[in-house]
mmCIF file of C-alpha atoms in Angstrom:
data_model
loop_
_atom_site.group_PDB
_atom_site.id
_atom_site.type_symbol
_atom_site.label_atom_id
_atom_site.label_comp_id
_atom_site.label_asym_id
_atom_site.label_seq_id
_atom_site.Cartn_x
_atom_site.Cartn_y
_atom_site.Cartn_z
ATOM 1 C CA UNK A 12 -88.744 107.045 -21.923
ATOM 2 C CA UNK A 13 -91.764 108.800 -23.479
ATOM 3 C CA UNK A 14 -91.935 111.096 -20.639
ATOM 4 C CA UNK A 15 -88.490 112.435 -21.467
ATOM 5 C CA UNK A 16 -89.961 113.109 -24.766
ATOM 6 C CA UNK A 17 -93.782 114.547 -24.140
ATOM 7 C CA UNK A 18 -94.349 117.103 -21.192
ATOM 8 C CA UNK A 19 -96.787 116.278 -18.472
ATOM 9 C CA UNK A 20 -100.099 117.700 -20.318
ATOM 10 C CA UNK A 21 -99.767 114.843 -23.235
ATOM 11 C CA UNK A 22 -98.953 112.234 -20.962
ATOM 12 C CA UNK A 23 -102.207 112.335 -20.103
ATOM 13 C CA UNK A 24 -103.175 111.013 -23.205
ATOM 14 C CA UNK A 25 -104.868 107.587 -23.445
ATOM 15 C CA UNK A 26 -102.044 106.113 -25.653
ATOM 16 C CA UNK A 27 -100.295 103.047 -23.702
ATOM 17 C CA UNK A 28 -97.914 101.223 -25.571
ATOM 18 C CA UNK A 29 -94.746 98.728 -24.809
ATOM 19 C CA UNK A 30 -92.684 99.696 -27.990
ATOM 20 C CA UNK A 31 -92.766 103.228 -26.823
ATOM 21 C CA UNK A 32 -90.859 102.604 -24.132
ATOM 22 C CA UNK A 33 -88.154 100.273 -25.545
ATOM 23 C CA UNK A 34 -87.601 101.933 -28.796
ATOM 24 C CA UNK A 35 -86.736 105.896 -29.079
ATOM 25 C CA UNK A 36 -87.424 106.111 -32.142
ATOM 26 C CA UNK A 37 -90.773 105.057 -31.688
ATOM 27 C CA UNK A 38 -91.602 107.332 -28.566
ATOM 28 C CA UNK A 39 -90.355 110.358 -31.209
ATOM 29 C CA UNK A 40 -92.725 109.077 -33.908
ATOM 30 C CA UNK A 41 -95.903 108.584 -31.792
ATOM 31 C CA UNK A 42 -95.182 112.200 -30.234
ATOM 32 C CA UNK A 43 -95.100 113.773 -33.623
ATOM 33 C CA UNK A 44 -98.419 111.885 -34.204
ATOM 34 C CA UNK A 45 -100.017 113.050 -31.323
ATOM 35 C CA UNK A 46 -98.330 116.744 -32.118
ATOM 36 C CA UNK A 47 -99.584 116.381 -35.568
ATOM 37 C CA UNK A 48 -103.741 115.580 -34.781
ATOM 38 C CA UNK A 49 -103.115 118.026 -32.155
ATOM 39 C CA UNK A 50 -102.715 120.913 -34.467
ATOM 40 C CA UNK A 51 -105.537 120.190 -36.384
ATOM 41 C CA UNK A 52 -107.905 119.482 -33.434
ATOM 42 C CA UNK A 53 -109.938 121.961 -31.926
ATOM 43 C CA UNK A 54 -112.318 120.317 -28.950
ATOM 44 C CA UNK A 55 -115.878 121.523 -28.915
ATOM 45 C CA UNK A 56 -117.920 122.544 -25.378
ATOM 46 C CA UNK A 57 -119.087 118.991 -24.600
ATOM 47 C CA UNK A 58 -120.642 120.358 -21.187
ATOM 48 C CA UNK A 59 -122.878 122.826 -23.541
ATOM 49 C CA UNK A 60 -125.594 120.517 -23.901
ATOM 50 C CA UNK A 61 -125.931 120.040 -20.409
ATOM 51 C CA UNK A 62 -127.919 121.540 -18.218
ATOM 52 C CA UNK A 63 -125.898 123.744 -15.527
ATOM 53 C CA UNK A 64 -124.567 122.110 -11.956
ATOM 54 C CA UNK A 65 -127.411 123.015 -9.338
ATOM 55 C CA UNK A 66 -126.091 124.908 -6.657
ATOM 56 C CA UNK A 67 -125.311 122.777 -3.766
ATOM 57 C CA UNK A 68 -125.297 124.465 0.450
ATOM 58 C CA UNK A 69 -124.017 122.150 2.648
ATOM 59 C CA UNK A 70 -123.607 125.328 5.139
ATOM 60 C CA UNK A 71 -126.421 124.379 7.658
ATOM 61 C CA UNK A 72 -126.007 120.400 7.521
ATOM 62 C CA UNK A 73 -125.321 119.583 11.247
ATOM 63 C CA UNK A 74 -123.757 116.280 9.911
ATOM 64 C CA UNK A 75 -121.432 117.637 7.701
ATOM 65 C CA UNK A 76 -120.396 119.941 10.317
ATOM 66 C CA UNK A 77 -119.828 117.106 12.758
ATOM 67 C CA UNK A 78 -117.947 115.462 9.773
ATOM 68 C CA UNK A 79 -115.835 118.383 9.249
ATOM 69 C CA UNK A 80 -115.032 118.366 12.856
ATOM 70 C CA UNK A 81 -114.227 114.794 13.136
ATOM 71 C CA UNK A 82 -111.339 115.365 10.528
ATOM 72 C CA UNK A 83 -110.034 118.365 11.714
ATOM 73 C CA UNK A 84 -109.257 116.634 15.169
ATOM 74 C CA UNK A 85 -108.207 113.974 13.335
ATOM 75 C CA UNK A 86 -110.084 111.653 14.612
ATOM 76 C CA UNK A 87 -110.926 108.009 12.563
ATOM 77 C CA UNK A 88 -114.122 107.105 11.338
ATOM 78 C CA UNK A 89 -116.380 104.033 13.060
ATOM 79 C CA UNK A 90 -116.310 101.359 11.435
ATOM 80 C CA UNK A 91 -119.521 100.068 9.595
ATOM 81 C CA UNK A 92 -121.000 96.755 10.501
ATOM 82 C CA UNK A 93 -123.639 95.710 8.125
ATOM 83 C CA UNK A 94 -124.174 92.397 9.255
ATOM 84 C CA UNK A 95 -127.419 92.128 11.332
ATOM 85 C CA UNK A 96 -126.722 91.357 15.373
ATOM 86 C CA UNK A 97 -128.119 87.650 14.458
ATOM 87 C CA UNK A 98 -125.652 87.096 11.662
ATOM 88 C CA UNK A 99 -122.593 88.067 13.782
ATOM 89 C CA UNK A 100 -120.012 85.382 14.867
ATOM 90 C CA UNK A 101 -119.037 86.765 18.419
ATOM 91 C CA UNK A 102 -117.589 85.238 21.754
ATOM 92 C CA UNK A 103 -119.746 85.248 24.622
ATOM 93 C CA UNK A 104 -120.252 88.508 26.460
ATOM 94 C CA UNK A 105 -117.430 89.142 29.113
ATOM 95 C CA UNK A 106 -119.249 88.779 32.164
ATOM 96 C CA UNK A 107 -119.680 84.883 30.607
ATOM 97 C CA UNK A 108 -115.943 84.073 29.233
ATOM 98 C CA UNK A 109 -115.263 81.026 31.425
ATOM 99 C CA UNK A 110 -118.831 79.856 30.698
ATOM 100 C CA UNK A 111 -118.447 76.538 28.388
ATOM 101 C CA UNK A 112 -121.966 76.286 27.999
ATOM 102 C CA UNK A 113 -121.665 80.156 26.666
ATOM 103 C CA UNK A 114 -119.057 79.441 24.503
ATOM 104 C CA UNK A 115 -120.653 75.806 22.692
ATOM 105 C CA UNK A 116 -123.511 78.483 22.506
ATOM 106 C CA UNK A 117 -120.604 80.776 20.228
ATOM 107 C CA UNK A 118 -119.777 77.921 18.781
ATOM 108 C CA UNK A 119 -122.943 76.801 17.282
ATOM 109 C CA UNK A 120 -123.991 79.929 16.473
ATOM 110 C CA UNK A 121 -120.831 80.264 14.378
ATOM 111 C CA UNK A 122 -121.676 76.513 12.653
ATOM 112 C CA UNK A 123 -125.440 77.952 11.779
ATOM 113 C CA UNK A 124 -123.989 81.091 9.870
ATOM 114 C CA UNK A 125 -121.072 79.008 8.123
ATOM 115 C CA UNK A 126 -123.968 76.782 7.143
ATOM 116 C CA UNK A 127 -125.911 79.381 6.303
ATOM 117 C CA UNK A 128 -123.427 81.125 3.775
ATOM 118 C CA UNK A 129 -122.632 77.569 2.052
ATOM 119 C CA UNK A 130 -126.167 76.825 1.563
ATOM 120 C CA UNK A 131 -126.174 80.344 -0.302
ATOM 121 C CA UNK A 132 -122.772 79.600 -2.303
ATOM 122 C CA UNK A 133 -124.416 76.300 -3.615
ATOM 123 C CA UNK A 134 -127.693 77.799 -4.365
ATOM 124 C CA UNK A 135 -125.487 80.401 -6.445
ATOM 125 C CA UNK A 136 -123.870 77.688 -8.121
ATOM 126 C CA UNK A 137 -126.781 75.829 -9.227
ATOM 127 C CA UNK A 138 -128.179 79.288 -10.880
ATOM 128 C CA UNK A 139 -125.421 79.139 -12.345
ATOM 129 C CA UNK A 140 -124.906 76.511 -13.903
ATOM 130 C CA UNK A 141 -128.608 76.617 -15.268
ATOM 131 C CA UNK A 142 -127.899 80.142 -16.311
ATOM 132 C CA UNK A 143 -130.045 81.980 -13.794
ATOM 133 C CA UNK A 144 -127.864 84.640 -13.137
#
């Protein structure tokens, strides 16, 4: 309802409210408000204190080049792994996929880390409930 009653630059105003929107009366009050302090309101610089925005040249970066590239053939980006080789769960290579002895080794491997990350989890807990962290 309010934005039948404000155009688009005051909507932008920080001003959220449930009774605006059920009761007219109230949008038409709280945009004569807002009209009101507008009129009298004259914002300052508040960038003059600030020293001026370097100059930034990404002309000659070979990476954003490639970037730029990348997107334009619309192409996705790789995906990031940041888990270490050792810390990855992952079935046995493919040459090995009808190896059992391969796949206990998955296995296990998979038991150490979920061991691993609940042996973190408690130590979290217990810092927290000694107020550690």
């Amino acid at each position: 309802m309010l934005s039948s009653v404000l155009p688009p630059e005051e909507l932008s105003l920080a001003y959220i409210d449930q009774d605006i929107d059920q009761s007219r009366d109230m949008a038409h009050h709280v945009t004569r408000l807002i009209r009101e302090e507008m009129k009298s309101f004259r914002p300052g610089d508040y960038l003059a204190e600030l020293p001026p925005a370097p100059e930034l040249s990404f002309e000659n970066s070979p990476f954003l080049r490639s970037e730029m590239e990348r997107i334009a053939q619309k192409q996705r980006l790789d995906t990031i792994d940041s888990l270490p080789a050792t810390e990855r769960i992952t079935p046995p290579p493919k040459g090995r996929q009808k190896d059992l002895e391969a796949w206990k080794h998955s296995v296990e491997n998979g038991r150490a880390q979920l061991q691993h990350e609940l042996v973190g989890l408690t130590n979290l807990e217990i810092m927290r409930t000694r107020r550690v962290v």
